[in-house]
Coordinates of C-alpha atoms and ligand atoms in Angstrom, one line a residue:
M1 CA -15.6 20.9 10.6
I2 CA -16.7 18.8 7.2
F3 CA -16.0 14.9 7.7
E4 CA -15.7 12.1 5.5
H5 CA -14.8 7.9 5.6
L6 CA -12.9 6.1 2.9
R7 CA -13.4 2.8 3.2
A8 CA -11.0 0.4 1.4
G9 CA -11.5 -3.5 2.6
G10 CA -11.2 -3.2 6.0
C11 CA -9.3 -0.2 6.1
Q12 CA -10.8 3.5 7.5
S13 CA -9.4 6.4 6.1
Y14 CA -10.8 10.1 7.3
L15 CA -10.5 13.1 5.2
V16 CA -11.2 15.9 7.8
G17 CA -11.1 20.1 6.9
C18 CA -12.0 23.1 8.5
A19 CA -14.1 24.4 7.4
E20 CA -13.5 28.3 7.3
S21 CA -9.9 28.0 6.4
C22 CA -10.4 24.9 4.0
A23 CA -7.4 23.5 4.8
A24 CA -8.0 20.1 5.5
V25 CA -6.2 16.8 6.8
L26 CA -5.8 12.7 5.1
I27 CA -5.5 10.4 7.9
D28 CA -4.2 7.0 6.9
P29 CA -4.6 6.9 3.6
E30 CA -5.0 3.7 0.9
M31 CA -3.0 2.9 -1.6
S32 CA -6.3 2.6 -3.8
L33 CA -7.8 5.5 -3.3
I34 CA -5.5 8.4 -3.8
D35 CA -7.8 9.7 -6.9
R36 CA -11.0 10.1 -4.6
Y37 CA -9.2 11.3 -2.1
Q38 CA -8.1 14.1 -4.3
A39 CA -11.7 14.2 -6.1
L40 CA -13.8 14.4 -2.5
A41 CA -11.5 17.5 -1.4
A42 CA -11.3 19.1 -4.6
R43 CA -15.6 18.0 -4.1
E44 CA -15.9 19.5 -1.1
G45 CA -13.7 22.7 -1.6
L46 CA -10.2 21.0 0.3
R47 CA -7.1 21.4 -0.3
I48 CA -5.2 18.9 1.9
R49 CA -2.4 20.7 4.1
H50 CA -1.3 17.4 5.8
L51 CA -1.1 13.8 5.8
V52 CA -1.2 11.5 9.2
D53 CA -0.4 7.8 9.1
T54 CA -1.4 6.2 12.4
H55 CA 0.9 4.4 13.4
T56 CA 3.3 1.4 11.1
H57 CA 0.8 -0.4 9.3
A58 CA 2.1 -4.0 8.0
D59 CA -1.3 -4.9 6.4
H60 CA -2.3 -2.6 3.1
F61 CA -0.2 -0.3 1.5
S62 CA 0.1 3.4 3.2
A63 CA -0.7 6.3 0.3
T64 CA 1.1 9.4 2.3
R65 CA 4.4 9.0 0.3
E66 CA 2.2 9.0 -2.5
V67 CA -0.7 11.5 -2.4
A68 CA 2.8 13.8 -0.7
R69 CA 4.3 13.8 -4.0
R70 CA 1.4 15.1 -5.6
L71 CA 0.5 17.6 -3.3
E72 CA 3.5 18.6 -2.3
V73 CA 2.7 18.2 1.1
P74 CA 4.2 17.1 4.6
I75 CA 3.6 13.7 6.3
S76 CA 3.2 13.4 9.4
M77 CA 3.9 10.3 12.0
H78 CA 4.3 9.9 15.3
R79 CA 8.6 10.8 16.5
L80 CA 9.1 7.1 16.6
S81 CA 8.6 5.8 13.3
P82 CA 11.3 4.2 10.9
A83 CA 9.8 5.6 8.7
P84 CA 13.1 8.2 7.2
F85 CA 10.3 10.4 4.4
V86 CA 8.8 11.7 7.7
D87 CA 9.0 15.0 7.7
L88 CA 7.3 16.0 10.7
R89 CA 7.4 13.8 13.8
L90 CA 5.3 14.3 16.4
D91 CA 4.9 13.8 20.0
D92 CA 2.5 13.1 22.9
G93 CA 0.9 16.3 23.9
E94 CA 1.3 18.0 20.9
M95 CA -1.2 19.8 18.2
L96 CA -1.5 19.6 14.7
V97 CA -3.3 22.7 13.1
V98 CA -5.6 22.4 10.3
G99 CA -7.4 26.2 9.4
N100 CA -8.9 26.7 12.7
L101 CA -9.6 22.9 13.8
R102 CA -6.4 21.3 16.3
M103 CA -5.8 17.7 16.3
Q104 CA -4.2 17.1 19.6
V105 CA -1.6 13.6 19.8
L106 CA -1.4 11.0 21.9
H107 CA 1.3 8.6 22.0
T108 CA -0.6 5.8 22.6
P109 CA 2.5 2.4 21.5
G110 CA 1.1 -1.0 22.6
H111 CA 0.0 -2.4 18.5
T112 CA 3.2 -0.5 17.6
Q113 CA 5.2 1.8 18.9
D114 CA 5.0 3.8 17.1
S115 CA 1.0 4.6 17.0
M116 CA -0.8 7.1 18.2
C117 CA -4.9 8.9 18.8
L118 CA -6.1 11.9 17.1
R119 CA -8.1 14.2 19.0
V120 CA -9.8 17.0 17.3
E121 CA -13.5 18.5 18.6
D122 CA -15.7 15.7 19.5
R123 CA -13.9 13.1 18.4
V124 CA -10.6 10.4 18.3
F125 CA -9.1 8.5 15.8
T126 CA -8.2 6.0 16.8
G127 CA -5.1 3.8 14.3
D128 CA -5.9 0.5 15.2
T129 CA -5.2 1.5 18.9
L130 CA -9.1 1.0 19.9
L131 CA -11.2 -0.7 17.3
M132 CA -15.4 -1.0 17.5
G133 CA -15.1 -4.1 20.1
G134 CA -11.7 -5.3 19.3
T135 CA -8.2 -3.4 19.5
G136 CA -5.6 -3.7 17.8
R137 CA -2.5 -6.4 18.0
T138 CA 0.1 -6.3 19.6
D139 CA 2.2 -9.4 18.0
L140 CA 3.1 -8.1 15.1
P141 CA 6.8 -5.8 15.0
T142 CA 7.5 -3.5 18.3
G143 CA 4.3 -4.9 18.9
N144 CA 3.3 -5.0 23.7
P145 CA 0.8 -5.6 25.6
E146 CA 1.8 -4.3 28.6
A147 CA 1.6 -0.8 27.3
L148 CA -1.5 -1.5 24.9
H149 CA -3.5 -1.9 28.7
D150 CA -1.7 1.3 29.1
S151 CA -2.8 3.4 26.3
L152 CA -5.9 1.9 26.1
F153 CA -7.1 2.2 30.5
N154 CA -4.3 4.7 31.8
R155 CA -4.7 7.3 28.5
L156 CA -7.5 6.5 25.6
L157 CA -10.7 5.4 27.8
Q158 CA -9.9 8.1 30.8
L159 CA -10.7 11.2 27.4
D160 CA -14.6 12.0 27.3
P161 CA -17.0 8.8 26.6
A162 CA -18.9 10.5 24.5
L163 CA -16.2 11.0 22.0
K164 CA -17.0 9.2 18.5
V165 CA -14.5 6.9 17.5
H166 CA -13.0 6.7 14.1
P167 CA -10.9 3.5 13.6
A168 CA -8.3 2.4 11.4
H169 CA -10.1 -0.9 10.5
E170 CA -13.6 -2.6 10.7
Y171 CA -14.4 -4.8 9.3
K172 CA -18.3 -5.6 9.3
G173 CA -19.7 -2.2 7.5
R174 CA -20.1 -0.3 11.0
D175 CA -19.4 3.9 10.6
H176 CA -18.3 4.3 14.2
S177 CA -19.1 4.2 17.9
T178 CA -18.5 6.3 21.7
L179 CA -16.1 6.1 23.6
G180 CA -18.3 5.3 26.0
Q181 CA -20.0 2.6 24.0
E182 CA -17.0 0.4 24.2
I183 CA -16.0 1.2 27.6
A184 CA -20.1 -0.7 28.2
T185 CA -19.6 -2.4 25.5
N186 CA -16.1 -4.9 23.7
P187 CA -14.9 -6.6 25.0
R188 CA -11.7 -6.7 25.0
L189 CA -12.2 -3.5 27.1
Q190 CA -14.2 -6.0 30.0
V191 CA -10.6 -6.9 30.8
R192 CA -9.5 -4.5 33.5
D193 CA -6.7 -6.7 35.0
R194 CA -2.8 -5.8 33.2
A195 CA -2.0 -9.6 33.8
A196 CA -4.9 -11.4 32.2
F197 CA -5.1 -8.7 29.7
V198 CA -1.5 -8.9 28.8
E199 CA -2.2 -13.2 28.8
M200 CA -5.3 -12.6 26.4
M201 CA -3.7 -9.9 24.3
Q202 CA -0.8 -13.4 23.6
S203 CA -3.3 -15.8 23.3
L204 CA -4.6 -14.6 20.7
N205 CA -3.2 -16.4 17.7
L206 CA -4.0 -14.6 14.5
S207 CA -3.0 -15.0 11.4
M208 CA -0.4 -13.3 9.1
P209 CA -2.0 -10.3 8.2
T210 CA -1.2 -10.9 3.4
H211 CA 1.3 -8.7 2.4
L212 CA 2.3 -8.7 5.5
T213 CA 5.7 -8.1 4.8
E214 CA 6.1 -6.5 1.8
A215 CA 3.5 -3.2 3.5
L216 CA 6.5 -3.4 6.5
R217 CA 9.0 -2.9 4.2
T218 CA 7.5 -0.6 1.7
N219 CA 5.7 1.9 4.5
M220 CA 9.0 1.0 6.5
S221 CA 11.5 1.9 3.0
G222 CA 9.1 4.5 0.9
G223 CA 9.9 2.1 -1.4
K224 CA 8.0 0.4 -4.2
T225 CA 5.3 -2.5 -3.9
V226 CA 6.0 -5.4 -7.0
A227 CA 2.3 -3.9 -8.4
Q228 CA 3.4 0.0 -8.6
M229 CA 6.7 -0.8 -10.5
L230 CA 4.4 -3.0 -12.5
A231 CA 1.9 -0.4 -13.1
E232 CA 5.2 2.4 -13.4
A233 CA 6.6 0.3 -16.1
A234 CA 3.6 -0.8 -18.4
A235 CA 2.7 2.5 -18.6
T236 CA 5.8 3.0 -19.7
V237 CA 5.9 1.0 -22.7
P238 CA 3.2 -1.2 -24.7
F239 CA 1.5 -4.5 -25.9
M240 CA 0.7 -6.4 -28.7
S241 CA -2.0 -9.1 -28.2
L242 CA -1.1 -12.6 -28.9
A243 CA -3.3 -12.5 -32.0
E244 CA -1.4 -9.7 -32.6
L245 CA 1.9 -11.4 -32.6
K246 CA 1.0 -14.9 -33.9
A247 CA -0.3 -13.2 -37.3
R248 CA 2.9 -11.3 -37.4
S249 CA 5.1 -14.6 -36.6
E250 CA 3.4 -16.6 -39.1
A251 CA 3.5 -14.1 -42.0
G252 CA 7.2 -14.9 -42.0
T253 CA 8.4 -11.7 -43.0
G254 CA 11.6 -10.9 -40.1
E255 CA 10.6 -8.1 -38.8
L256 CA 10.5 -9.5 -35.3
V257 CA 12.7 -10.4 -32.4
I258 CA 10.5 -12.1 -29.9
L259 CA 12.4 -12.2 -26.6
D260 CA 11.7 -15.1 -24.7
V261 CA 12.9 -13.6 -20.9
R262 CA 11.7 -16.7 -18.8
E263 CA 15.2 -19.7 -17.6
R264 CA 16.5 -21.4 -19.8
D265 CA 14.5 -24.5 -18.7
A266 CA 11.0 -23.0 -19.2
Y267 CA 12.4 -22.2 -22.1
E268 CA 13.1 -25.4 -23.7
A269 CA 10.2 -26.8 -22.3
G270 CA 7.8 -24.9 -25.1
H271 CA 8.8 -21.3 -26.8
I272 CA 6.3 -19.4 -28.9
P273 CA 8.2 -20.9 -32.5
G274 CA 11.1 -18.8 -33.4
A275 CA 11.6 -16.8 -30.0
K276 CA 15.0 -16.1 -28.6
L277 CA 16.2 -17.0 -25.5
L278 CA 17.9 -14.8 -23.1
P279 CA 16.5 -15.0 -19.4
R280 CA 15.6 -11.2 -17.6
G281 CA 18.6 -12.0 -14.5
Q282 CA 20.6 -11.4 -18.2
L283 CA 19.3 -8.9 -20.5
E284 CA 21.7 -6.0 -19.7
L285 CA 25.3 -8.2 -19.2
R286 CA 24.3 -9.7 -23.3
V287 CA 22.8 -7.0 -24.7
N288 CA 25.1 -6.2 -26.2
Q289 CA 25.9 -9.2 -28.0
D290 CA 22.8 -9.9 -28.3
L291 CA 21.2 -7.2 -29.9
P292 CA 23.2 -5.5 -32.0
D293 CA 20.4 -3.6 -33.4
P294 CA 18.4 -1.1 -31.5
M295 CA 16.1 -0.4 -34.1
R296 CA 14.5 -3.9 -33.9
R297 CA 11.3 -4.3 -33.4
I298 CA 11.8 -6.5 -30.2
V299 CA 8.4 -8.6 -28.7
S300 CA 9.2 -10.4 -25.4
C301 CA 7.4 -12.2 -23.5
C302 CA 7.6 -14.3 -19.8
E303 CA 5.4 -17.0 -17.7
F304 CA 2.9 -14.6 -16.9
G305 CA 3.5 -10.8 -18.7
R306 CA 4.6 -9.6 -16.2
I307 CA 8.8 -10.0 -16.2
S308 CA 8.3 -8.4 -19.6
T309 CA 7.0 -5.6 -18.8
L310 CA 10.1 -4.7 -16.2
A311 CA 12.2 -6.3 -19.1
T312 CA 10.3 -4.3 -22.2
A313 CA 10.7 -1.3 -19.6
T314 CA 14.5 -2.2 -19.9
L315 CA 15.0 -2.4 -23.2
R316 CA 12.6 0.4 -23.1
E317 CA 15.6 2.5 -21.6
M318 CA 18.0 1.6 -22.9
G319 CA 17.4 2.9 -26.3
F320 CA 15.0 0.0 -27.6
L321 CA 12.7 1.9 -28.9
R322 CA 10.4 -0.3 -29.9
A323 CA 10.5 -2.9 -27.8
V324 CA 6.9 -4.2 -27.2
A325 CA 5.5 -6.1 -24.0
L326 CA 3.1 -9.6 -24.7
D327 CA 0.6 -8.8 -23.5
G328 CA -0.1 -11.7 -21.7
G329 CA 2.6 -14.8 -21.6
V330 CA 3.3 -17.9 -23.1
K331 CA 0.9 -19.6 -20.5
A332 CA -1.7 -17.5 -22.3
W333 CA -0.7 -18.5 -25.4
R334 CA -0.6 -21.7 -24.4
E335 CA -3.8 -22.4 -23.6
A336 CA -4.6 -20.2 -26.5
G337 CA -4.1 -22.7 -28.1
Y338 CA -1.2 -21.6 -30.0
P339 CA 2.0 -23.6 -31.6
L340 CA 4.8 -23.7 -28.5
V341 CA 8.5 -25.3 -29.9
S342 CA 10.6 -27.5 -27.2
G343 CA 13.7 -28.2 -27.2
A344 CA 17.5 -25.5 -27.5
G345 CA 14.7 -23.5 -30.3
Ligands
FE2_1 FE1 -1.9 -0.8 11.9

């Protein structure tokens, strides 16, 4: 078995391959590591055949959909996953065959109702059901402390104590532990009584993970994160630097339309000299009347340089092939000490 462990902050993902067939499975991929997964698989001579999410993640952006699109491989999750893009819905007692490897599915609800653990040879990938020195929380959507107690004490911890434990999260940099070590030392597993366990889980008072809503939105629906939308838009448009725009607008040739896509109050508080106001929210409605010449060179700007990137991508899509976005926004322009004009323009 070929085994690679990848970390992105506290999120752990695993590439597990069959040495004979070179087929591999990627478990809990994270968005920021997509290129590394592909590079590692290539380095190890592996072909990724399956992508698995151990559960619906609430704290990071799953990369399964993006990797699936790039590699044309199926996505596997537990059958209760709400995500519409799952190709292979797995259930308790089933196996995923990866070359000569047999990956066994244990349904272990509790952290989420679609949580599963995956056992292959001498290892078990525990998702957020069991962590090193902890367990997954049960206070996020579909979490259930009673179910977690069952999943742990009646299922997972009944397996061979020598099994290596590979969780979906680890914040202290430890590599792995074993079921036996967890049974002996994990503080949460010392609370065996069901009622006491539930009481403990209900009184943890954890803060909400950052990006909770966005992670659930994108992981449950397959939709895009805001960062993805911006990165995709940025890849389709050219940019102009602040200094270049300043020099060109001061030359006064009138070759550039500076399009300020912020709201009116922000525009009136201070805009780049000569800038024309066309709020992003009205772009499509007013474009024909305000920008009659599609061959004009347009530089769009906003406060931070992000909304203007989206606006420029929209303009290009509509046929304004010389639209570019300002690299930076009015905020950066202001901080550079460049001139601003206030009022209706
Ligand atoms: Fe989780």
